[in-house]
Amino acid sequence: MVWPKIKIAYAAVMALGMISVAHASESVVHQHVLEDFEVSTPQDQVQQTTCESIFHQTVFPNWRVTARSEVSASELHATQGRQCMHFSIPRKDEQLDVGDLFWPRVTRRFDQPQDWSDFDGILVDIYNPVDDVNPIRIEIISDKGSATFGFRLRARSQTTCKQRFESIATKVNLKAVHGIQFYIQHDGKPHAYFIDNIRPFLRGVNAFHF
């Protein structure tokens, strides 16, 4: 799919360790994002999968989550539109210490590969509702490999996670991005995240393919 480019003003961004925070003073002419979680299905209408499946469908089209983790639509901490994705991971069951179940994740696969080669990086808004620093990893998946970025989210804070693509140019094919996922290495504790407003960006001016 070929999408027109839409230019918007880009705010100053400051880095804090592995965390990047976007200032609220951002002046936006047009805002078109990769995912704002505005389209969702009532939970009782979500197609159920077999108990043997590692992943199951969520209330958001094209998003799947690993077994024993949960995804729901939430109006709390939404930064783009009226709702966001609430991704929650329960306390670890000792029986889940192997394979994908040890790496709980929520994943979106695109219907068609997307060309992100014109972009400089990606921004994602994530709220950490717990009282401790909360780690999360974001992975970009292409037809020739993937790249993962780690972030440590401040307690009870909204963070705009920012990652430039220049560091992953040799790891992924940005001309054929197949998906994106959020995951953690389970440390035994319950975790929760409110995720919203996923968007690629250009330096100085954001451009979005839609």
Coordinates of N, CA and C in Angstrom, one line a residue:
M1 N 0.9 -1.2 0.0 CA 0.0 0.0 0.0 C 0.9 1.2 0.0
V2 N 0.6 2.2 -0.8 CA 1.3 3.4 -0.9 C 0.5 4.5 -0.3
W3 N 1.1 5.2 0.7 CA 0.4 6.2 1.5 C 1.0 7.6 1.2
P4 N 0.2 8.6 1.2 CA 0.8 10.0 1.0 C 1.5 10.4 2.2
K5 N 2.5 11.3 2.1 CA 3.3 11.8 3.2 C 2.6 13.0 3.8
I6 N 2.4 13.0 5.1 CA 1.8 14.2 5.7 C 2.8 14.8 6.7
K7 N 3.1 16.1 6.5 CA 4.1 16.8 7.3 C 3.5 17.4 8.5
I8 N 4.1 17.2 9.7 CA 3.7 17.9 10.9 C 4.9 18.5 11.6
A9 N 4.7 19.5 12.4 CA 5.8 20.1 13.2 C 6.2 19.1 14.3
Y10 N 7.5 19.1 14.5 CA 8.1 18.1 15.4 C 8.7 18.8 16.6
A11 N 8.3 18.4 17.8 CA 8.7 19.1 19.0 C 10.1 18.7 19.5
A12 N 10.7 19.5 20.3 CA 12.0 19.1 20.9 C 11.9 17.9 21.8
V13 N 12.8 17.0 21.7 CA 12.8 15.8 22.5 C 14.0 15.7 23.4
M14 N 13.9 15.3 24.6 CA 15.1 15.2 25.5 C 15.2 13.7 25.9
A15 N 16.5 13.3 26.0 CA 16.8 11.9 26.3 C 17.1 11.9 27.8
L16 N 16.6 10.8 28.5 CA 16.9 10.6 29.9 C 17.2 9.1 30.0
G17 N 18.5 8.8 30.0 CA 19.0 7.4 30.1 C 18.5 6.7 28.8
M18 N 17.7 5.6 29.0 CA 17.1 4.8 27.9 C 15.7 5.3 27.6
I19 N 15.3 6.4 28.3 CA 13.9 6.9 28.1 C 14.0 8.2 27.4
S20 N 13.0 8.4 26.5 CA 12.9 9.7 25.8 C 11.5 10.2 26.0
V21 N 11.4 11.5 26.4 CA 10.1 12.1 26.7 C 9.9 13.3 25.7
A22 N 8.7 13.2 25.1 CA 8.3 14.3 24.2 C 7.6 15.4 25.0
H23 N 8.0 16.7 24.7 CA 7.4 17.8 25.4 C 6.0 18.0 25.0
A24 N 5.1 18.5 25.9 CA 3.7 18.7 25.6 C 3.5 19.9 24.7
S25 N 4.5 20.7 24.5 CA 4.4 21.9 23.7 C 4.4 21.6 22.2
E26 N 4.4 20.4 21.8 CA 4.5 20.0 20.4 C 3.4 20.7 19.6
S27 N 3.7 21.4 18.5 CA 2.7 22.0 17.7 C 2.4 21.1 16.5
V28 N 1.2 20.6 16.4 CA 0.8 19.7 15.4 C -0.1 20.3 14.3
V29 N 0.3 20.2 13.1 CA -0.5 20.6 12.0 C -1.5 19.5 11.6
H30 N -1.0 18.3 11.3 CA -1.8 17.1 11.1 C -1.1 15.9 11.8
Q31 N -1.9 15.1 12.4 CA -1.4 13.9 13.1 C -2.0 12.6 12.5
H32 N -1.2 11.8 11.9 CA -1.7 10.5 11.4 C -0.7 9.5 11.9
V33 N -1.2 8.5 12.6 CA -0.3 7.6 13.3 C -0.4 6.2 12.7
L34 N 0.6 5.4 13.0 CA 0.6 4.0 12.6 C -0.5 3.2 13.3
E35 N -0.7 3.5 14.6 CA -1.7 2.8 15.4 C -2.1 3.7 16.6
D36 N -3.4 3.9 16.7 CA -3.9 4.7 17.8 C -5.0 4.0 18.6
F37 N -5.2 2.7 18.3 CA -6.1 1.8 19.0 C -7.5 2.3 19.2
E38 N -8.0 3.1 18.2 CA -9.3 3.6 18.2 C -10.4 2.5 17.7
V39 N -9.9 1.6 17.0 CA -10.8 0.5 16.4 C -10.6 -0.7 17.3
S40 N -11.7 -1.2 17.9 CA -11.6 -2.4 18.8 C -12.9 -3.1 18.7
T41 N -12.9 -4.4 19.1 CA -14.0 -5.3 19.1 C -14.4 -5.6 20.5
P42 N -15.7 -5.6 20.8 CA -16.1 -6.0 22.2 C -15.5 -7.4 22.5
Q43 N -15.1 -7.5 23.8 CA -14.4 -8.7 24.2 C -15.2 -9.9 24.0
D44 N -16.5 -9.9 24.1 CA -17.3 -11.1 24.0 C -17.5 -11.5 22.5
Q45 N -17.0 -10.7 21.6 CA -17.0 -11.0 20.2 C -15.7 -11.4 19.6
V46 N -14.7 -11.4 20.4 CA -13.3 -11.8 20.0 C -13.3 -13.3 19.8
Q47 N -12.8 -13.7 18.6 CA -12.7 -15.2 18.3 C -11.7 -15.8 19.2
Q48 N -12.1 -16.9 19.8 CA -11.3 -17.6 20.8 C -10.4 -18.6 20.0
T49 N -9.2 -18.9 20.6 CA -8.3 -19.8 20.0 C -8.2 -21.1 20.9
T50 N -7.6 -22.1 20.4 CA -7.5 -23.3 21.2 C -6.5 -23.1 22.3
C51 N -6.6 -24.0 23.3 CA -5.7 -23.8 24.5 C -4.3 -24.2 24.1
E52 N -4.1 -24.9 23.0 CA -2.7 -25.2 22.6 C -2.0 -24.1 22.0
S53 N -2.7 -23.1 21.5 CA -2.1 -21.9 20.8 C -1.3 -21.0 21.8
I54 N -0.1 -20.6 21.3 CA 0.7 -19.7 22.1 C 0.1 -18.3 22.1
F55 N -0.4 -17.9 21.0 CA -1.0 -16.6 20.9 C -2.6 -16.6 20.8
H56 N -3.2 -15.6 21.2 CA -4.7 -15.5 21.0 C -5.0 -14.1 20.5
Q57 N -6.1 -14.0 19.8 CA -6.6 -12.7 19.2 C -7.0 -11.7 20.3
T58 N -6.8 -10.4 20.1 CA -7.2 -9.4 21.1 C -8.4 -8.6 20.6
V59 N -8.8 -7.6 21.3 CA -9.9 -6.8 20.9 C -9.5 -5.8 19.8
F60 N -8.2 -5.7 19.5 CA -7.7 -4.9 18.4 C -7.4 -5.7 17.2
P61 N -7.9 -5.3 16.0 CA -7.6 -6.1 14.8 C -6.1 -6.2 14.5
N62 N -5.7 -7.4 14.2 CA -4.3 -7.7 13.8 C -3.3 -7.7 15.0
W63 N -3.8 -7.5 16.2 CA -3.0 -7.7 17.4 C -3.2 -9.0 18.1
R64 N -2.2 -9.7 18.4 CA -2.3 -11.0 19.1 C -1.4 -10.9 20.4
V65 N -1.8 -11.7 21.4 CA -1.1 -11.6 22.7 C -0.8 -13.1 23.1
T66 N 0.3 -13.3 23.8 CA 0.6 -14.6 24.3 C -0.3 -15.0 25.4
A67 N -0.5 -16.4 25.5 CA -1.4 -17.0 26.5 C -1.0 -16.5 27.9
R68 N -2.0 -16.4 28.7 CA -1.9 -15.9 30.1 C -1.7 -14.4 30.3
S69 N -1.4 -13.7 29.2 CA -1.4 -12.2 29.2 C -2.7 -11.7 28.7
E70 N -3.0 -10.4 29.0 CA -4.2 -9.9 28.6 C -4.1 -8.5 27.9
V71 N -5.0 -8.3 26.9 CA -5.0 -7.0 26.3 C -6.5 -6.5 26.3
S72 N -6.7 -5.2 26.6 CA -8.0 -4.6 26.6 C -7.9 -3.2 26.1
A73 N -9.1 -2.6 25.7 CA -9.2 -1.2 25.4 C -9.4 -0.4 26.6
S74 N -8.7 0.7 26.8 CA -8.8 1.5 28.0 C -8.9 3.0 27.6
E75 N -9.7 3.8 28.3 CA -9.7 5.2 28.1 C -8.7 5.9 29.0
L76 N -8.1 5.2 29.9 CA -7.1 5.7 30.8 C -5.8 5.9 30.1
H77 N -5.2 7.0 30.2 CA -3.9 7.3 29.7 C -3.8 7.3 28.2
A78 N -4.9 7.5 27.5 CA -4.8 7.6 26.0 C -4.2 8.9 25.7
T79 N -3.3 8.9 24.7 CA -2.7 10.1 24.2 C -3.1 10.5 22.8
Q80 N -3.7 9.6 22.1 CA -4.2 9.9 20.7 C -5.6 9.3 20.6
G81 N -6.6 10.2 20.6 CA -8.0 9.7 20.5 C -8.5 9.4 21.9
R82 N -9.5 8.5 22.0 CA -10.2 8.3 23.2 C -9.8 7.0 24.0
Q83 N -9.0 6.1 23.3 CA -8.6 4.9 24.0 C -7.2 4.5 23.6
C84 N -6.7 3.6 24.4 CA -5.3 3.0 24.2 C -5.4 1.5 24.4
M85 N -4.3 0.9 24.3 CA -4.2 -0.6 24.6 C -3.6 -0.8 26.0
H86 N -4.3 -1.5 26.8 CA -3.8 -1.9 28.1 C -3.3 -3.3 28.0
F87 N -2.0 -3.5 28.2 CA -1.3 -4.8 28.1 C -0.9 -5.2 29.5
S88 N -1.4 -6.3 30.0 CA -1.1 -6.7 31.4 C -0.6 -8.2 31.4
I89 N 0.4 -8.4 32.3 CA 1.1 -9.7 32.4 C 1.0 -10.1 33.8
P90 N 0.4 -11.3 34.1 CA 0.2 -11.7 35.5 C 1.5 -12.2 36.1
R91 N 1.5 -12.5 37.4 CA 2.6 -13.0 38.1 C 2.9 -14.4 37.4
K92 N 4.2 -14.6 37.3 CA 4.6 -15.8 36.5 C 4.3 -17.1 37.2
D93 N 3.7 -18.0 36.4 CA 3.5 -19.4 36.8 C 4.8 -20.2 36.5
E94 N 5.2 -21.0 37.4 CA 6.5 -21.7 37.3 C 6.4 -22.6 36.0
Q95 N 5.3 -23.0 35.6 CA 5.1 -23.9 34.4 C 5.4 -23.1 33.1
L96 N 5.5 -21.8 33.2 CA 5.6 -21.0 31.9 C 7.1 -20.6 31.7
D97 N 8.0 -21.3 32.2 CA 9.4 -20.8 32.1 C 10.1 -21.2 30.8
V98 N 9.4 -21.7 29.8 CA 10.1 -22.1 28.6 C 9.4 -21.4 27.4
G99 N 10.2 -21.3 26.3 CA 9.7 -20.8 25.0 C 9.1 -19.5 25.1
D100 N 8.1 -19.2 24.2 CA 7.5 -17.9 24.1 C 6.7 -17.5 25.3
L101 N 6.3 -18.5 26.2 CA 5.6 -18.1 27.4 C 6.4 -17.5 28.4
F102 N 7.8 -17.6 28.3 CA 8.7 -16.9 29.2 C 8.9 -15.5 28.7
W103 N 8.5 -15.2 27.5 CA 8.7 -13.9 26.9 C 7.3 -13.3 26.5
P104 N 6.4 -13.0 27.5 CA 5.1 -12.5 27.2 C 5.1 -11.3 26.3
R105 N 4.3 -11.3 25.3 CA 4.3 -10.2 24.2 C 3.0 -10.0 23.6
V106 N 2.9 -8.8 23.0 CA 1.7 -8.5 22.2 C 2.3 -8.0 20.8
T107 N 1.7 -8.5 19.8 CA 2.3 -8.4 18.4 C 1.3 -8.0 17.4
R108 N 1.7 -7.1 16.5 CA 0.9 -6.8 15.3 C 1.7 -7.1 14.1
R109 N 1.1 -7.9 13.2 CA 1.6 -8.2 11.9 C 0.8 -7.4 10.9
F110 N 1.5 -6.8 9.9 CA 0.9 -6.0 8.9 C 0.4 -6.9 7.8
D111 N -0.8 -6.5 7.2 CA -1.4 -7.2 6.1 C -0.4 -7.3 4.9
Q112 N 0.3 -6.1 4.7 CA 1.3 -6.0 3.6 C 2.5 -5.4 4.2
P113 N 3.7 -5.8 3.8 CA 5.0 -5.1 4.3 C 4.9 -3.6 4.1
Q114 N 5.5 -2.9 5.0 CA 5.4 -1.4 5.0 C 6.9 -0.9 4.7
D115 N 7.0 0.2 4.0 CA 8.3 0.8 3.7 C 8.5 1.9 4.7
W116 N 9.4 1.7 5.6 CA 9.8 2.8 6.6 C 11.2 3.4 6.3
S117 N 11.7 3.1 5.1 CA 13.1 3.5 4.8 C 13.2 5.1 4.8
D118 N 12.1 5.8 4.6 CA 12.3 7.3 4.6 C 12.3 7.9 6.0
F119 N 12.0 7.1 7.0 CA 11.8 7.6 8.4 C 13.2 7.5 9.1
D120 N 13.3 8.4 10.2 CA 14.5 8.4 11.0 C 14.3 7.6 12.3
G121 N 13.1 7.2 12.7 CA 12.9 6.5 13.9 C 11.4 6.3 14.2
I122 N 11.1 5.8 15.4 CA 9.8 5.6 15.8 C 9.5 6.1 17.2
L123 N 8.3 6.6 17.5 CA 7.9 7.1 18.8 C 6.7 6.3 19.2
V124 N 6.6 6.0 20.5 CA 5.5 5.3 21.1 C 5.3 5.8 22.5
D125 N 4.0 6.1 22.8 CA 3.6 6.6 24.1 C 3.2 5.4 25.0
I126 N 3.9 5.3 26.2 CA 3.6 4.2 27.1 C 3.5 4.8 28.5
Y127 N 2.4 4.4 29.2 CA 2.2 4.8 30.6 C 2.5 3.6 31.5
N128 N 3.4 3.8 32.5 CA 3.7 2.8 33.5 C 2.8 3.0 34.7
P129 N 1.9 2.1 35.0 CA 1.0 2.4 36.2 C 1.5 1.9 37.5
V130 N 2.6 1.2 37.5 CA 3.1 0.6 38.8 C 4.1 1.5 39.5
D131 N 4.4 1.2 40.7 CA 5.2 2.0 41.6 C 6.7 1.8 41.4
D132 N 7.1 1.0 40.5 CA 8.5 0.7 40.3 C 8.9 1.0 38.8
V133 N 10.2 1.1 38.6 CA 10.6 1.2 37.2 C 10.2 0.0 36.4
N134 N 9.7 0.1 35.3 CA 9.0 -1.0 34.5 C 9.8 -1.2 33.2
P135 N 10.4 -2.3 32.9 CA 11.1 -2.5 31.7 C 10.2 -3.0 30.6
I136 N 10.5 -2.6 29.3 CA 9.7 -3.1 28.2 C 10.7 -3.1 27.0
R137 N 10.4 -4.0 26.0 CA 11.2 -4.1 24.8 C 10.3 -3.9 23.6
I138 N 10.8 -3.2 22.6 CA 10.0 -3.0 21.4 C 10.8 -3.6 20.3
E139 N 10.2 -4.4 19.5 CA 10.9 -5.1 18.4 C 10.2 -4.8 17.0
I140 N 11.1 -4.4 16.1 CA 10.6 -4.2 14.7 C 11.0 -5.4 13.9
I141 N 10.1 -6.0 13.2 CA 10.3 -7.2 12.4 C 10.2 -7.0 10.9
S142 N 11.2 -7.4 10.2 CA 11.2 -7.3 8.7 C 11.4 -8.6 8.1
D143 N 11.4 -8.6 6.8 CA 11.6 -9.9 6.0 C 13.0 -10.4 6.1
K144 N 14.0 -9.6 6.6 CA 15.4 -10.1 6.7 C 16.0 -9.9 8.1
G145 N 15.2 -10.0 9.1 CA 15.7 -9.9 10.5 C 14.8 -8.9 11.3
S146 N 15.2 -8.8 12.6 CA 14.5 -7.9 13.5 C 15.5 -7.2 14.4
A147 N 15.0 -6.1 15.0 CA 15.8 -5.3 15.9 C 15.0 -5.0 17.1
T148 N 15.6 -5.0 18.3 CA 14.9 -4.8 19.6 C 15.5 -3.6 20.3
F149 N 14.7 -2.8 20.9 CA 15.1 -1.6 21.7 C 14.5 -1.8 23.1
G150 N 15.4 -1.5 24.1 CA 14.9 -1.7 25.5 C 14.7 -0.3 26.2
F151 N 13.7 -0.2 27.0 CA 13.3 1.0 27.7 C 13.0 0.7 29.1
R152 N 13.4 1.6 30.0 CA 13.0 1.5 31.4 C 12.1 2.6 31.8
L153 N 10.8 2.3 32.0 CA 9.8 3.3 32.2 C 9.7 3.8 33.7
R154 N 9.7 5.1 33.9 CA 9.6 5.6 35.3 C 8.3 5.2 35.9
A155 N 8.3 5.1 37.2 CA 7.1 4.7 38.0 C 6.0 5.7 37.8
R156 N 4.8 5.2 37.5 CA 3.6 6.0 37.4 C 3.8 7.3 36.5
S157 N 4.4 7.1 35.4 CA 4.7 8.2 34.5 C 4.3 7.8 33.0
Q158 N 4.1 8.9 32.2 CA 3.9 8.8 30.8 C 5.2 9.0 30.1
T159 N 5.6 8.1 29.3 CA 6.9 8.2 28.6 C 6.6 8.1 27.1
T160 N 7.3 9.0 26.3 CA 7.3 8.8 24.8 C 8.7 8.1 24.5
C161 N 8.6 6.8 24.2 CA 9.8 6.1 23.9 C 10.2 6.4 22.5
K162 N 11.5 6.7 22.3 CA 12.0 7.2 21.0 C 13.2 6.3 20.6
Q163 N 13.2 5.8 19.4 CA 14.3 5.1 18.9 C 14.6 5.4 17.4
R164 N 15.9 5.8 17.1 CA 16.2 6.2 15.8 C 16.6 4.9 15.0
F165 N 16.4 4.9 13.7 CA 16.6 3.7 12.9 C 18.1 3.6 12.4
E166 N 18.9 4.6 12.6 CA 20.2 4.6 12.1 C 21.0 3.4 12.7
S167 N 20.7 3.1 13.9 CA 21.4 2.0 14.7 C 21.0 0.6 14.2
I168 N 20.0 0.5 13.4 CA 19.5 -0.9 13.1 C 19.5 -1.1 11.6
A169 N 20.1 -0.2 10.8 CA 20.1 -0.3 9.4 C 20.7 -1.6 8.8
T170 N 21.6 -2.2 9.6 CA 22.2 -3.4 9.1 C 21.5 -4.7 9.6
K171 N 20.5 -4.5 10.5 CA 19.8 -5.6 11.1 C 18.4 -5.9 10.5
V172 N 17.8 -4.9 10.0 CA 16.4 -5.0 9.4 C 16.3 -4.4 8.1
N173 N 15.4 -4.9 7.3 CA 15.1 -4.3 6.0 C 13.9 -3.3 6.2
L174 N 14.2 -2.0 6.3 CA 13.2 -1.0 6.5 C 12.3 -0.8 5.3
K175 N 12.6 -1.4 4.2 CA 11.8 -1.3 3.0 C 10.7 -2.3 3.1
A176 N 10.8 -3.3 4.0 CA 9.8 -4.4 4.1 C 9.6 -4.7 5.6
V177 N 9.0 -3.8 6.3 CA 8.7 -4.1 7.7 C 7.4 -4.9 7.8
H178 N 7.4 -6.0 8.5 CA 6.3 -6.9 8.6 C 5.5 -6.8 9.9
G179 N 6.1 -6.2 10.9 CA 5.3 -6.0 12.2 C 6.1 -5.4 13.3
I180 N 5.4 -5.2 14.4 CA 6.0 -4.6 15.6 C 5.5 -5.4 16.8
Q181 N 6.3 -5.5 17.8 CA 5.8 -6.2 19.1 C 6.4 -5.6 20.3
F182 N 5.7 -5.7 21.4 CA 6.1 -5.3 22.7 C 6.2 -6.5 23.6
Y183 N 7.3 -6.6 24.4 CA 7.5 -7.8 25.2 C 8.4 -7.5 26.4
I184 N 8.5 -8.5 27.3 CA 9.4 -8.4 28.4 C 10.0 -9.8 28.6
Q185 N 11.1 -9.9 29.3 CA 11.6 -11.1 29.9 C 11.0 -11.3 31.3
H186 N 10.1 -12.3 31.5 CA 9.3 -12.3 32.7 C 10.2 -12.5 33.9
D187 N 10.1 -11.6 34.9 CA 10.9 -11.7 36.1 C 10.1 -12.2 37.3
G188 N 8.9 -12.7 37.0 CA 8.1 -13.3 38.1 C 7.0 -12.3 38.6
K189 N 7.2 -11.0 38.4 CA 6.3 -10.0 38.9 C 5.2 -9.7 37.9
P190 N 4.0 -9.3 38.4 CA 3.0 -8.8 37.4 C 3.4 -7.5 36.8
H191 N 3.1 -7.2 35.5 CA 3.4 -6.0 34.8 C 2.2 -5.5 34.1
A192 N 2.2 -4.2 33.9 CA 1.1 -3.6 33.1 C 1.6 -2.4 32.4
Y193 N 1.0 -2.1 31.2 CA 1.4 -1.0 30.3 C 0.2 -0.4 29.6
F194 N 0.1 0.9 29.4 CA -0.9 1.5 28.6 C -0.1 2.1 27.4
I195 N -0.4 1.5 26.2 CA 0.4 1.8 25.0 C -0.5 2.5 24.0
D196 N 0.0 3.6 23.4 CA -0.8 4.4 22.4 C 0.1 5.1 21.5
N197 N -0.5 5.6 20.4 CA 0.1 6.6 19.5 C 1.5 6.1 18.9
I198 N 1.5 5.0 18.2 CA 2.7 4.5 17.6 C 2.9 5.2 16.3
R199 N 4.0 5.9 16.1 CA 4.2 6.6 14.8 C 5.7 6.7 14.5
P200 N 6.1 6.5 13.2 CA 7.4 6.8 12.7 C 7.6 8.3 12.6
F201 N 8.9 8.7 12.5 CA 9.1 10.2 12.4 C 10.3 10.5 11.6
L202 N 10.3 11.7 11.1 CA 11.5 12.3 10.4 C 12.1 13.4 11.3
R203 N 13.4 13.7 11.2 CA 14.0 14.8 12.0 C 13.3 16.1 11.6
G204 N 12.9 16.8 12.6 CA 12.4 18.2 12.4 C 10.9 18.1 11.9
V205 N 10.6 17.2 11.0 CA 9.2 17.1 10.5 C 8.9 15.7 10.4
N206 N 7.7 15.3 11.0 CA 7.2 13.9 11.0 C 6.5 13.7 9.6
A207 N 6.7 12.5 9.1 CA 6.0 12.1 7.9 C 5.4 10.7 8.1
F208 N 4.2 10.6 7.8 CA 3.5 9.3 8.0 C 2.9 8.7 6.7
H209 N 3.2 7.5 6.5 CA 2.6 6.8 5.3 C 1.3 6.2 5.6
F210 N 0.2 6.7 5.0 CA -1.1 6.1 5.2 C -1.9 6.2 3.9

